[in-house]
Amino acid sequence: MQIGSLLIDPPVMLAPMAGVSNRAFRAISRKQGATLCITEMVNANALMHKSAKSYWLMEMDPGESPVGIQIAGSDPDIMAEAARQAESQGCDLIDINMGCPVPKVVKNGDGSALLADRDTAVAVVKAVAASVSIPVTVKMRAGWDHYHITAPSLAEAFEEAGAQAIFLHARTRDDLYTRPANWEFIRQVKERVSIPVVGNGDIKTPQDAVRMMETTQADGVMIGRSSFGDPWIFKRISEFMRTGRELTPPKAPERAEMARFHLRRMVTMKGESVGIREMRKQLTWYLRGTPGSSVFRNRCYSLNTLEEAENLISEWMDHAQNEELSWI
Ligand SMILES: Cc1cc2nc3c(=O)[nH]c(=O)nc-3n(C[C@H](O)[C@H](O)[C@H](O)COP(=O)(O)O)c2cc1C
């Protein structure tokens, strides 16, 4: 799959996820086969106010590529300036957020609110595309609600406005995350545009990925929650797409090693206090489905230091290693 001059092959990508798709997890996902990773959402207004957090969100590892920086906002001029600043960080593409359903975002007209405000949405894409020389993509939901499925016609307008790919999360704003994704929306968008369409939502297995692409004609897949504690999913999907072969999910030692690597990267990046706090939940994801995971999971929530976390991982691995592991 090609986005502008960027070759994304095989087309298996890490979705933008606040609190998850940071530098550490992107490095892990890339190593495990994600061929494009998108940062956490950067609020364009906050960036204009030079908020330190916005700059951290845009930080990339040296040589990290391909990576997209996702920006959110609804003022075309501010979004254009945010895109310029993001481009100057050295990313490969700018992704515009038109999917975030959170009330504090949509009340400003940002995120998925743009799905119900066609003129502003198109003006944002046009302004951003005109302000940078790298490709611009739009990550959007299908519409505000099931009575207003605006994505197919918006996608067409975005293509005309200069977008070079659409990432379609196959839910409406109203669905939040509760209703199952409906891949039919992906097919409807794909029918309307000639730029690549990447399908997203509820892809849990390699078989799901292939079925989604076959039934919708999407050009690629974007994985969100299924990568939690399981970055190997990118390789499993790529391998299955290419050869039909099913790779075995990793066993405890490999998972423990990855958890440890992730933990250390987070502590290096964010310091011990914040790094450990943000890793508590992620560690429970790595433990998922292993023997004794409920006991270890509860202990994850009270971790405070790197030493405590490292000891817990060692203990968990010792406990799990001799057992036959089942993957859920
Ligand atoms: C914790 C979390 C944070 C997210 N943050 C973002 C975000 O910053 N930008 C965005 O476009 N989507 C965000 N999303 C949505 C995901 O990118 C994705 O569209 C959604 O999770 C559906 O895909 P999945 O079923 O593979 O998880 C987030 C989702 C989750 C679960």
Coordinates of C-alpha atoms and ligand atoms in Angstrom, one line a residue:
M1 CA 0.0 0.0 0.0
Q2 CA 1.3 3.4 -0.9
I3 CA 0.4 6.7 0.9
G4 CA 1.9 9.4 -1.3
S5 CA 5.5 8.3 -1.7
L6 CA 5.4 6.2 1.5
L7 CA 5.4 2.4 0.9
I8 CA 3.5 0.6 3.7
D9 CA 4.1 -3.0 3.1
P10 CA 2.6 -5.2 4.4
P11 CA -0.2 -2.8 5.3
V12 CA -0.5 -3.6 9.0
M13 CA -0.5 -0.5 11.2
L14 CA -0.6 0.6 14.8
A15 CA -3.6 2.9 15.6
P16 CA -3.1 6.2 17.3
M17 CA -4.0 5.7 21.0
A18 CA -3.7 8.3 23.8
G19 CA -1.7 6.8 26.6
V20 CA -0.5 3.9 24.5
S21 CA 1.0 4.7 21.1
N22 CA 3.9 6.6 22.7
R23 CA 7.6 6.3 21.6
A24 CA 8.2 3.1 23.6
F25 CA 5.2 1.2 22.3
R26 CA 5.7 2.4 18.7
A27 CA 9.3 1.0 18.8
I28 CA 8.0 -2.3 20.1
S29 CA 5.2 -2.4 17.5
R30 CA 7.6 -1.5 14.7
K31 CA 10.0 -4.3 15.7
Q32 CA 7.1 -6.7 15.7
G33 CA 6.0 -5.8 12.2
A34 CA 3.8 -2.7 12.3
T35 CA 4.7 -0.9 9.1
L36 CA 3.2 2.5 10.1
C37 CA 2.7 3.8 13.6
I38 CA 0.7 6.9 14.6
T39 CA 1.4 9.0 17.7
E40 CA -1.1 9.8 20.4
M41 CA -3.4 12.7 19.5
V42 CA -1.7 16.1 19.8
N43 CA -4.2 19.0 20.5
A44 CA -3.4 21.8 18.1
N45 CA -4.5 24.6 20.5
A46 CA -2.3 23.2 23.2
L47 CA 0.6 23.2 20.7
M48 CA 0.0 26.8 19.9
H49 CA 0.2 27.5 23.6
K50 CA 3.6 25.7 23.6
S51 CA 2.4 23.1 26.1
A52 CA 5.3 20.9 27.1
K53 CA 3.0 17.8 26.9
S54 CA 2.4 18.5 23.2
Y55 CA 6.1 18.4 22.5
W56 CA 6.6 15.2 24.4
L57 CA 3.8 13.6 22.5
M58 CA 5.5 14.5 19.2
E59 CA 8.9 13.1 20.3
M60 CA 10.3 10.4 18.1
D61 CA 13.1 8.0 18.4
P62 CA 16.1 8.8 16.2
G63 CA 15.5 7.3 12.8
E64 CA 11.9 6.3 13.7
S65 CA 10.1 5.8 10.4
P66 CA 7.5 5.6 9.1
V67 CA 5.6 7.5 11.7
G68 CA 2.6 9.8 11.6
I69 CA 1.9 12.6 14.1
Q70 CA -1.8 12.9 14.7
I71 CA -3.2 16.4 15.4
A72 CA -6.7 17.3 16.6
G73 CA -8.5 20.6 16.2
S74 CA -11.1 22.4 14.1
D75 CA -9.6 25.8 13.3
P76 CA -8.1 25.5 9.8
D77 CA -5.4 28.1 10.5
I78 CA -4.4 26.6 13.8
M79 CA -4.4 23.1 12.4
A80 CA -2.2 24.3 9.5
E81 CA 0.3 25.7 11.9
A82 CA 0.2 22.6 14.1
A83 CA 0.8 20.5 11.0
R84 CA 3.8 22.6 10.1
Q85 CA 5.3 22.2 13.5
A86 CA 4.6 18.5 13.5
E87 CA 6.3 18.2 10.1
S88 CA 9.3 20.0 11.4
Q89 CA 9.7 17.2 14.0
G90 CA 10.6 14.9 11.1
C91 CA 7.5 12.7 10.9
D92 CA 6.5 11.0 7.6
L93 CA 2.8 12.0 7.6
I94 CA 0.2 14.2 9.4
D95 CA -2.9 12.5 10.5
I96 CA -6.0 14.5 11.3
N97 CA -8.2 13.3 14.2
M98 CA -11.9 13.1 13.3
G99 CA -12.9 10.2 15.5
C100 CA -12.3 11.2 19.2
P101 CA -15.6 10.9 20.9
V102 CA -14.6 12.4 24.3
P103 CA -17.1 15.1 25.4
K104 CA -14.4 17.7 26.3
V105 CA -13.0 17.3 22.7
V106 CA -16.3 17.3 20.8
K107 CA -17.7 20.2 22.7
N108 CA -15.0 22.4 21.1
G109 CA -16.1 21.1 17.7
D110 CA -12.9 18.9 17.4
G111 CA -12.5 15.1 16.9
S112 CA -15.7 13.3 15.8
A113 CA -17.7 16.6 16.0
L114 CA -16.2 17.4 12.6
L115 CA -18.1 14.4 11.1
A116 CA -21.2 16.6 11.6
D117 CA -19.7 19.8 10.3
R118 CA -18.8 19.2 6.7
D119 CA -17.6 22.7 5.7
T120 CA -15.2 23.0 8.7
A121 CA -14.0 19.4 8.2
V122 CA -13.1 20.0 4.6
A123 CA -11.6 23.4 5.3
V124 CA -9.3 21.7 7.9
V125 CA -8.1 19.1 5.5
K126 CA -7.5 21.6 2.8
A127 CA -5.6 24.0 5.1
V128 CA -3.4 21.1 6.5
A129 CA -2.7 19.6 3.1
A130 CA -1.6 23.0 1.8
S131 CA 0.7 23.7 4.7
V132 CA 2.9 20.6 4.6
S133 CA 4.9 18.7 2.0
I134 CA 4.4 15.3 3.5
P135 CA 1.2 13.2 3.1
V136 CA -1.9 14.1 5.1
T137 CA -4.4 11.4 6.2
V138 CA -7.7 11.5 8.1
K139 CA -8.6 9.1 10.8
M140 CA -12.4 9.2 11.1
R141 CA -15.4 7.4 12.4
A142 CA -18.3 6.5 10.1
G143 CA -20.5 9.4 11.3
W144 CA -22.0 11.1 14.3
D145 CA -24.7 8.4 14.7
H146 CA -26.4 5.7 12.7
Y147 CA -28.8 8.3 11.2
H148 CA -25.9 10.3 9.9
I149 CA -23.3 8.1 8.2
T150 CA -21.3 11.0 6.7
A151 CA -17.9 9.2 6.2
P152 CA -18.4 8.1 2.6
S153 CA -19.3 11.5 1.3
L154 CA -16.8 13.3 3.5
A155 CA -14.0 10.9 2.4
E156 CA -14.7 11.9 -1.2
A157 CA -14.4 15.6 -0.3
F158 CA -11.3 15.0 1.8
E159 CA -9.6 13.3 -1.2
E160 CA -10.4 16.4 -3.3
A161 CA -9.1 18.6 -0.5
G162 CA -5.7 16.8 -0.6
A163 CA -5.9 13.8 1.9
Q164 CA -3.8 10.9 0.7
A165 CA -5.4 8.1 2.8
I166 CA -8.4 7.5 5.0
F167 CA -8.2 5.5 8.3
L168 CA -11.8 4.4 9.0
H169 CA -12.8 3.3 12.5
A170 CA -16.0 1.5 11.7
R171 CA -18.1 2.9 14.4
T172 CA -20.1 6.1 14.9
R173 CA -19.4 8.7 17.6
D174 CA -22.6 7.5 19.3
D175 CA -21.3 3.9 19.4
L176 CA -18.3 5.0 21.5
Y177 CA -16.6 1.6 22.0
T178 CA -19.7 -0.3 23.1
R179 CA -21.3 -1.4 19.9
P180 CA -19.3 -3.8 17.7
A181 CA -17.6 -2.3 14.7
N182 CA -19.5 -2.6 11.4
W183 CA -17.0 -3.1 8.6
E184 CA -19.7 -2.4 6.1
F185 CA -18.9 1.3 6.6
I186 CA -15.3 0.6 5.5
R187 CA -16.7 -0.9 2.2
Q188 CA -18.9 2.2 1.7
V189 CA -15.9 4.6 2.1
K190 CA -13.7 2.4 -0.1
E191 CA -16.3 2.6 -2.9
R192 CA -16.2 6.4 -3.0
V193 CA -12.4 7.2 -3.1
S194 CA -9.4 6.3 -5.1
I195 CA -6.9 7.0 -2.2
P196 CA -6.1 4.1 0.1
V197 CA -8.6 3.2 2.8
V198 CA -7.4 1.4 5.9
G199 CA -10.0 -0.5 8.0
N200 CA -10.0 -0.3 11.7
G201 CA -12.2 -1.7 14.6
D202 CA -12.4 -5.0 16.3
I203 CA -9.7 -6.8 14.4
K204 CA -8.7 -9.4 16.9
T205 CA -7.0 -12.2 14.9
P206 CA -5.1 -12.6 11.6
Q207 CA -8.3 -14.2 10.2
D208 CA -10.3 -11.1 11.1
A209 CA -7.8 -8.9 9.3
V210 CA -8.0 -10.9 6.1
R211 CA -11.7 -11.2 6.3
M212 CA -12.1 -7.5 6.8
M213 CA -9.9 -6.7 3.8
E214 CA -11.7 -9.3 1.6
T215 CA -15.2 -8.1 2.5
T216 CA -14.5 -4.4 2.2
Q217 CA -11.7 -4.2 -0.3
A218 CA -9.8 -2.1 2.2
D219 CA -6.1 -1.5 1.4
G220 CA -4.8 -2.2 4.9
V221 CA -5.6 -2.8 8.5
M222 CA -5.0 -0.7 11.6
I223 CA -4.8 -2.4 15.0
G224 CA -5.7 -0.8 18.3
R225 CA -6.7 -2.7 21.4
S226 CA -5.6 -6.1 20.2
S227 CA -2.0 -5.0 20.4
F228 CA -2.3 -4.3 24.2
G229 CA 0.2 -6.7 25.8
D230 CA 0.4 -8.5 22.4
P231 CA 2.5 -6.5 20.0
W232 CA 3.3 -9.8 18.2
I233 CA -0.1 -9.5 16.6
F234 CA 1.4 -7.4 13.8
K235 CA 3.7 -10.3 12.8
R236 CA 0.9 -12.8 13.1
I237 CA -1.3 -10.8 10.8
S238 CA 1.4 -10.0 8.2
E239 CA 2.5 -13.7 8.1
F240 CA -1.1 -14.9 7.7
M241 CA -1.8 -12.3 5.0
R242 CA 1.3 -13.3 3.1
T243 CA 1.4 -17.0 3.4
G244 CA -1.8 -18.2 5.2
R245 CA 0.5 -19.6 8.0
E246 CA -0.5 -19.1 11.6
L247 CA 2.4 -18.1 13.9
T248 CA 2.2 -19.4 17.5
P249 CA 1.7 -16.7 20.1
P250 CA 4.7 -16.2 22.4
K251 CA 5.0 -18.0 25.7
A252 CA 5.7 -16.6 29.1
P253 CA 9.5 -16.0 28.8
E254 CA 9.1 -14.0 25.6
R255 CA 6.2 -12.0 27.0
A256 CA 8.1 -11.3 30.2
E257 CA 11.1 -10.1 28.3
M258 CA 8.9 -7.8 26.2
A259 CA 7.1 -6.5 29.4
R260 CA 10.5 -5.8 30.9
F261 CA 11.8 -4.0 27.8
H262 CA 8.6 -1.9 27.6
L263 CA 8.9 -1.1 31.3
R264 CA 12.5 0.1 31.1
R265 CA 11.8 2.2 28.0
M266 CA 8.9 3.9 29.7
V267 CA 11.0 4.6 32.8
T268 CA 13.8 6.0 30.7
M269 CA 11.4 8.2 28.8
K270 CA 9.1 9.4 31.6
G271 CA 11.1 8.9 34.8
E272 CA 10.4 6.2 37.4
S273 CA 7.2 7.7 39.0
V274 CA 5.2 8.4 35.8
G275 CA 6.7 5.5 33.9
I276 CA 5.7 2.9 36.5
R277 CA 2.3 4.5 37.0
E278 CA 1.6 4.3 33.2
M279 CA 3.0 0.8 33.0
R280 CA 0.7 -0.7 35.7
K281 CA -2.2 -1.4 33.3
Q282 CA 0.1 -2.4 30.5
L283 CA 1.8 -5.0 32.6
T284 CA -1.6 -6.6 33.4
W285 CA -2.1 -6.8 29.6
Y286 CA 1.2 -8.7 29.2
L287 CA 0.1 -11.1 31.9
R288 CA -3.3 -11.8 30.4
G289 CA -4.2 -15.5 30.2
T290 CA -1.2 -16.8 32.0
P291 CA -1.4 -19.0 35.1
G292 CA -1.9 -17.0 38.3
S293 CA -2.5 -13.8 36.3
S294 CA -5.3 -12.6 38.6
V295 CA -3.0 -12.5 41.6
F296 CA -0.2 -10.8 39.7
R297 CA -2.7 -8.5 38.0
N298 CA -3.8 -7.1 41.4
R299 CA -0.3 -6.6 42.5
C300 CA 0.5 -4.6 39.3
Y301 CA -1.8 -1.8 40.5
S302 CA 0.3 -1.2 43.6
L303 CA 3.7 -1.0 41.9
N304 CA 5.7 2.2 42.6
T305 CA 9.3 1.5 41.7
L306 CA 11.2 -0.1 38.8
E307 CA 12.7 -2.6 41.2
E308 CA 9.3 -3.7 42.4
A309 CA 8.1 -4.0 38.8
E310 CA 11.1 -6.0 37.7
N311 CA 10.8 -8.4 40.7
L312 CA 7.1 -8.9 39.9
I313 CA 7.9 -9.8 36.3
S314 CA 10.6 -12.3 37.4
E315 CA 8.2 -13.9 39.9
W316 CA 5.5 -14.1 37.3
M317 CA 7.8 -15.7 34.8
D318 CA 9.0 -18.3 37.2
H319 CA 5.5 -19.1 38.1
A320 CA 4.3 -19.3 34.5
Q321 CA 7.3 -20.9 32.8
N322 CA 6.6 -24.4 33.8
E323 CA 3.0 -24.3 33.0
E324 CA 1.4 -25.0 29.7
L325 CA 0.3 -21.6 28.5
S326 CA -2.9 -20.9 26.8
W327 CA -3.4 -17.6 24.8
I328 CA -6.6 -15.7 25.0
Ligands
LIG1 C1 -7.0 3.9 25.0 C2 -7.3 4.4 23.6 C3 -6.9 5.6 23.2 C4 -7.2 6.1 21.9 N1 -6.7 7.3 21.5 C5 -7.0 7.7 20.2 C6 -6.3 8.8 19.7 O1 -5.6 9.5 20.4 N2 -6.6 9.1 18.4 C7 -7.4 8.4 17.6 O2 -7.6 8.7 16.4 N3 -8.0 7.3 18.1 C8 -7.8 6.9 19.3 N4 -8.3 5.7 19.8 C9 -9.1 4.9 18.8 C10 -8.3 3.8 18.2 O3 -7.3 4.4 17.3 C11 -9.1 2.8 17.3 O4 -9.7 3.6 16.3 C12 -10.1 2.1 18.2 O5 -9.6 1.6 19.4 C13 -10.8 0.9 17.4 O6 -9.8 0.0 17.0 P1 -9.6 -1.4 17.8 O7 -10.9 -2.1 17.8 O8 -8.5 -2.1 16.9 O9 -9.1 -1.0 19.1 C14 -8.1 5.3 21.1 C15 -8.5 4.1 21.5 C16 -8.2 3.6 22.8 C17 -8.7 2.2 23.2

